C-alpha cells in the first residue's frame, strides 16, 4: 500500500477528463486489490481508461466488470496495485 497508492488515489480525480472515479475500495488483506467504480462519458472514454490502466506500471491484473452503457458507461474495475514495485 503506502504513500504511492495514496498519491494515486489523490490523483484519481485526474483520470482522463472524460472519466471519473466514483468509489474505490482497497483490500490490503488480498495484497492491494483495488475495486474502482468508474463512470466514463462514452464508450471511447471507457476504452481509453482501460487502455491507460493496462499500460500503467502501477496496476496488474486489470479486470473490467460488467458495464452499463446508457449515455455514460458505468462499471467496476478490479486491479492489483503494483505501484512502487519498480
GROMACS .gro file of N, CA and C in nm:
model
  258
    1UNK      N    1   0.084  -0.119   0.000
    1UNK     CA    2   0.000   0.000   0.000
    1UNK      C    3   0.087   0.123   0.000
    2UNK      N    4   0.090   0.192   0.110
    2UNK     CA    5   0.182   0.300   0.129
    2UNK      C    6   0.151   0.428   0.054
    3UNK      N    7   0.246   0.520   0.061
    3UNK     CA    8   0.224   0.655   0.008
    3UNK      C    9   0.194   0.659  -0.141
    4UNK      N   10   0.256   0.572  -0.219
    4UNK     CA   11   0.235   0.577  -0.364
    4UNK      C   12   0.087   0.555  -0.397
    5UNK      N   13   0.023   0.461  -0.329
    5UNK     CA   14  -0.119   0.434  -0.354
    5UNK      C   15  -0.202   0.555  -0.311
    6UNK      N   16  -0.168   0.614  -0.197
    6UNK     CA   17  -0.241   0.733  -0.153
    6UNK      C   18  -0.229   0.845  -0.255
    7UNK      N   19  -0.108   0.863  -0.310
    7UNK     CA   20  -0.090   0.967  -0.412
    7UNK      C   21  -0.177   0.937  -0.534
    8UNK      N   22  -0.182   0.810  -0.575
    8UNK     CA   23  -0.263   0.776  -0.691
    8UNK      C   24  -0.410   0.806  -0.663
    9UNK      N   25  -0.457   0.771  -0.544
    9UNK     CA   26  -0.596   0.797  -0.508
    9UNK      C   27  -0.623   0.947  -0.512
   10UNK      N   28  -0.529   1.026  -0.460
   10UNK     CA   29  -0.546   1.172  -0.464
   10UNK      C   30  -0.553   1.221  -0.608
   11UNK      N   31  -0.478   1.155  -0.696
   11UNK     CA   32  -0.475   1.192  -0.838
   11UNK      C   33  -0.588   1.128  -0.917
   12UNK      N   34  -0.662   1.038  -0.855
   12UNK     CA   35  -0.762   0.964  -0.931
   12UNK      C   36  -0.865   1.057  -0.990
   13UNK      N   37  -0.880   1.173  -0.927
   13UNK     CA   38  -0.968   1.272  -0.987
   13UNK      C   39  -0.907   1.319  -1.119
   14UNK      N   40  -0.780   1.290  -1.140
   14UNK     CA   41  -0.710   1.326  -1.263
   14UNK      C   42  -0.708   1.209  -1.361
   15UNK      N   43  -0.806   1.122  -1.352
   15UNK     CA   44  -0.824   1.020  -1.457
   15UNK      C   45  -0.848   1.098  -1.586
   16UNK      N   46  -0.848   1.030  -1.700
   16UNK     CA   47  -0.876   1.106  -1.824
   16UNK      C   48  -0.999   1.194  -1.801
   17UNK      N   49  -0.999   1.314  -1.856
   17UNK     CA   50  -1.100   1.414  -1.825
   17UNK      C   51  -1.243   1.367  -1.845
   18UNK      N   52  -1.261   1.263  -1.926
   18UNK     CA   53  -1.396   1.217  -1.954
   18UNK      C   54  -1.431   1.091  -1.875
   19UNK      N   55  -1.355   1.065  -1.767
   19UNK     CA   56  -1.385   0.952  -1.678
   19UNK      C   57  -1.368   1.000  -1.535
   20UNK      N   58  -1.448   0.944  -1.445
   20UNK     CA   59  -1.431   0.982  -1.304
   20UNK      C   60  -1.447   0.860  -1.214
   21UNK      N   61  -1.374   0.865  -1.104
   21UNK     CA   62  -1.378   0.758  -1.005
   21UNK      C   63  -1.489   0.792  -0.907
   22UNK      N   64  -1.588   0.705  -0.897
   22UNK     CA   65  -1.699   0.730  -0.803
   22UNK      C   66  -1.670   0.671  -0.667
   23UNK      N   67  -1.608   0.554  -0.667
   23UNK     CA   68  -1.583   0.486  -0.539
   23UNK      C   69  -1.462   0.397  -0.555
   24UNK      N   70  -1.384   0.384  -0.450
   24UNK     CA   71  -1.266   0.299  -0.452
   24UNK      C   72  -1.263   0.220  -0.324
   25UNK      N   73  -1.245   0.089  -0.336
   25UNK     CA   74  -1.220   0.009  -0.216
   25UNK      C   75  -1.088  -0.064  -0.238
   26UNK      N   76  -1.015  -0.082  -0.129
   26UNK     CA   77  -0.884  -0.144  -0.133
   26UNK      C   78  -0.882  -0.258  -0.034
   27UNK      N   79  -0.848  -0.376  -0.082
   27UNK     CA   80  -0.840  -0.495   0.004
   27UNK      C   81  -0.693  -0.525   0.030
   28UNK      N   82  -0.641  -0.471   0.140
   28UNK     CA   83  -0.500  -0.492   0.172
   28UNK      C   84  -0.472  -0.637   0.206
   29UNK      N   85  -0.572  -0.706   0.265
   29UNK     CA   86  -0.552  -0.845   0.304
   29UNK      C   87  -0.525  -0.933   0.181
   30UNK      N   88  -0.574  -0.892   0.065
   30UNK     CA   89  -0.552  -0.969  -0.057
   30UNK      C   90  -0.441  -0.907  -0.142
   31UNK      N   91  -0.350  -0.835  -0.077
   31UNK     CA   92  -0.233  -0.785  -0.148
   31UNK      C   93  -0.258  -0.658  -0.228
   32UNK      N   94  -0.350  -0.575  -0.182
   32UNK     CA   95  -0.373  -0.448  -0.251
   32UNK      C   96  -0.462  -0.461  -0.373
   33UNK      N   97  -0.569  -0.540  -0.361
   33UNK     CA   98  -0.667  -0.549  -0.471
   33UNK      C   99  -0.757  -0.427  -0.464
   34UNK      N  100  -0.765  -0.354  -0.574
   34UNK     CA  101  -0.848  -0.234  -0.582
   34UNK      C  102  -0.977  -0.268  -0.655
   35UNK      N  103  -1.085  -0.210  -0.611
   35UNK     CA  104  -1.209  -0.213  -0.688
   35UNK      C  105  -1.249  -0.069  -0.710
   36UNK      N  106  -1.245  -0.027  -0.837
   36UNK     CA  107  -1.273   0.111  -0.874
   36UNK      C  108  -1.408   0.116  -0.943
   37UNK      N  109  -1.499   0.195  -0.892
   37UNK     CA  110  -1.628   0.217  -0.958
   37UNK      C  111  -1.614   0.344  -1.039
   38UNK      N  112  -1.624   0.329  -1.169
   38UNK     CA  113  -1.588   0.436  -1.261
   38UNK      C  114  -1.705   0.469  -1.352
   39UNK      N  115  -1.716   0.598  -1.387
   39UNK     CA  116  -1.813   0.643  -1.486
   39UNK      C  117  -1.734   0.713  -1.596
   40UNK      N  118  -1.755   0.669  -1.719
   40UNK     CA  119  -1.690   0.731  -1.835
   40UNK      C  120  -1.797   0.797  -1.921
   41UNK      N  121  -1.760   0.908  -1.985
   41UNK     CA  122  -1.858   0.986  -2.060
   41UNK      C  123  -1.919   0.906  -2.175
   42UNK      N  124  -1.838   0.821  -2.240
   42UNK     CA  125  -1.890   0.742  -2.351
   42UNK      C  126  -1.799   0.620  -2.370
   43UNK      N  127  -1.832   0.536  -2.467
   43UNK     CA  128  -1.758   0.412  -2.487
   43UNK      C  129  -1.612   0.439  -2.521
   44UNK      N  130  -1.584   0.543  -2.600
   44UNK     CA  131  -1.446   0.574  -2.637
   44UNK      C  132  -1.365   0.613  -2.512
   45UNK      N  133  -1.428   0.689  -2.423
   45UNK     CA  134  -1.360   0.729  -2.299
   45UNK      C  135  -1.333   0.606  -2.213
   46UNK      N  136  -1.428   0.514  -2.210
   46UNK     CA  137  -1.412   0.390  -2.134
   46UNK      C  138  -1.294   0.310  -2.188
   47UNK      N  139  -1.288   0.297  -2.320
   47UNK     CA  140  -1.179   0.221  -2.381
   47UNK      C  141  -1.044   0.285  -2.351
   48UNK      N  142  -1.037   0.419  -2.354
   48UNK     CA  143  -0.912   0.489  -2.323
   48UNK      C  144  -0.871   0.465  -2.178
   49UNK      N  145  -0.968   0.469  -2.088
   49UNK     CA  146  -0.940   0.447  -1.947
   49UNK      C  147  -0.882   0.307  -1.924
   50UNK      N  148  -0.946   0.206  -1.981
   50UNK     CA  149  -0.899   0.068  -1.964
   50UNK      C  150  -0.757   0.055  -2.020
   51UNK      N  151  -0.734   0.110  -2.140
   51UNK     CA  152  -0.602   0.102  -2.202
   51UNK      C  153  -0.497   0.170  -2.113
   52UNK      N  154  -0.533   0.283  -2.054
   52UNK     CA  155  -0.439   0.357  -1.968
   52UNK      C  156  -0.404   0.274  -1.845
   53UNK      N  157  -0.505   0.211  -1.783
   53UNK     CA  158  -0.479   0.129  -1.665
   53UNK      C  159  -0.393   0.008  -1.701
   54UNK      N  160  -0.422  -0.054  -1.815
   54UNK     CA  161  -0.346  -0.173  -1.855
   54UNK      C  162  -0.201  -0.138  -1.887
   55UNK      N  163  -0.175  -0.019  -1.939
   55UNK     CA  164  -0.038   0.023  -1.972
   55UNK      C  165   0.040   0.069  -1.850
   56UNK      N  166  -0.032   0.110  -1.746
   56UNK     CA  167   0.033   0.167  -1.628
   56UNK      C  168   0.115   0.062  -1.554
   57UNK      N  169   0.238   0.097  -1.515
   57UNK     CA  170   0.317   0.002  -1.436
   57UNK      C  171   0.264  -0.011  -1.293
   58UNK      N  172   0.168   0.076  -1.255
   58UNK     CA  173   0.116   0.073  -1.119
   58UNK      C  174   0.009  -0.033  -1.096
   59UNK      N  175  -0.040  -0.095  -1.203
   59UNK     CA  176  -0.151  -0.190  -1.189
   59UNK      C  177  -0.118  -0.320  -1.260
   60UNK      N  178  -0.165  -0.430  -1.200
   60UNK     CA  179  -0.158  -0.561  -1.262
   60UNK      C  180  -0.298  -0.621  -1.258
   61UNK      N  181  -0.320  -0.719  -1.344
   61UNK     CA  182  -0.447  -0.795  -1.341
   61UNK      C  183  -0.568  -0.702  -1.352
   62UNK      N  184  -0.563  -0.607  -1.444
   62UNK     CA  185  -0.676  -0.515  -1.464
   62UNK      C  186  -0.791  -0.594  -1.525
   63UNK      N  187  -0.904  -0.598  -1.456
   63UNK     CA  188  -1.019  -0.678  -1.498
   63UNK      C  189  -1.146  -0.593  -1.495
   64UNK      N  190  -1.191  -0.546  -1.611
   64UNK     CA  191  -1.317  -0.470  -1.613
   64UNK      C  192  -1.435  -0.562  -1.582
   65UNK      N  193  -1.529  -0.510  -1.506
   65UNK     CA  194  -1.650  -0.587  -1.476
   65UNK      C  195  -1.758  -0.558  -1.579
   66UNK      N  196  -1.879  -0.607  -1.553
   66UNK     CA  197  -1.991  -0.581  -1.645
   66UNK      C  198  -2.016  -0.430  -1.655
   67UNK      N  199  -2.056  -0.386  -1.771
   67UNK     CA  200  -2.077  -0.243  -1.794
   67UNK      C  201  -2.225  -0.216  -1.814
   68UNK      N  202  -2.267  -0.097  -1.775
   68UNK     CA  203  -2.397  -0.047  -1.819
   68UNK      C  204  -2.365   0.070  -1.911
   69UNK      N  205  -2.421   0.066  -2.029
   69UNK     CA  206  -2.395   0.171  -2.129
   69UNK      C  207  -2.526   0.238  -2.162
   70UNK      N  208  -2.551   0.349  -2.098
   70UNK     CA  209  -2.663   0.433  -2.138
   70UNK      C  210  -2.597   0.547  -2.214
   71UNK      N  211  -2.611   0.668  -2.167
   71UNK     CA  212  -2.533   0.777  -2.227
   71UNK      C  213  -2.389   0.762  -2.180
   72UNK      N  214  -2.372   0.727  -2.052
   72UNK     CA  215  -2.240   0.708  -1.993
   72UNK      C  216  -2.214   0.559  -1.977
   73UNK      N  217  -2.088   0.524  -1.956
   73UNK     CA  218  -2.052   0.385  -1.928
   73UNK      C  219  -2.016   0.378  -1.780
   74UNK      N  220  -2.081   0.288  -1.708
   74UNK     CA  221  -2.052   0.267  -1.566
   74UNK      C  222  -2.006   0.124  -1.547
   75UNK      N  223  -1.902   0.107  -1.464
   75UNK     CA  224  -1.856  -0.028  -1.436
   75UNK      C  225  -1.765  -0.026  -1.316
   76UNK      N  226  -1.737  -0.145  -1.265
   76UNK     CA  227  -1.634  -0.162  -1.163
   76UNK      C  228  -1.514  -0.226  -1.233
   77UNK      N  229  -1.397  -0.181  -1.195
   77UNK     CA  230  -1.273  -0.237  -1.249
   77UNK      C  231  -1.194  -0.290  -1.131
   78UNK      N  232  -1.148  -0.413  -1.142
   78UNK     CA  233  -1.061  -0.468  -1.038
   78UNK      C  234  -0.919  -0.469  -1.090
   79UNK      N  235  -0.825  -0.441  -1.003
   79UNK     CA  236  -0.684  -0.445  -1.039
   79UNK      C  237  -0.603  -0.467  -0.913
   80UNK      N  238  -0.482  -0.515  -0.932
   80UNK     CA  239  -0.391  -0.531  -0.819
   80UNK      C  240  -0.290  -0.416  -0.823
   81UNK      N  241  -0.273  -0.349  -0.710
   81UNK     CA  242  -0.180  -0.237  -0.703
   81UNK      C  243  -0.036  -0.290  -0.709
   82UNK      N  244   0.043  -0.234  -0.798
   82UNK     CA  245   0.182  -0.274  -0.812
   82UNK      C  246   0.273  -0.153  -0.803
   83UNK      N  247   0.217  -0.038  -0.769
   83UNK     CA  248   0.294   0.085  -0.764
   83UNK      C  249   0.408   0.076  -0.666
   84UNK      N  250   0.516   0.141  -0.698
   84UNK     CA  251   0.631   0.138  -0.610
   84UNK      C  252   0.713   0.011  -0.625
   85UNK      N  253   0.667  -0.083  -0.710
   85UNK     CA  254   0.738  -0.210  -0.728
   85UNK      C  255   0.848  -0.198  -0.834
   86UNK      N  256   0.861  -0.078  -0.894
   86UNK     CA  257   0.961  -0.064  -1.000
   86UNK      C  258   1.100  -0.057  -0.943
   0.00000   0.00000   0.00000
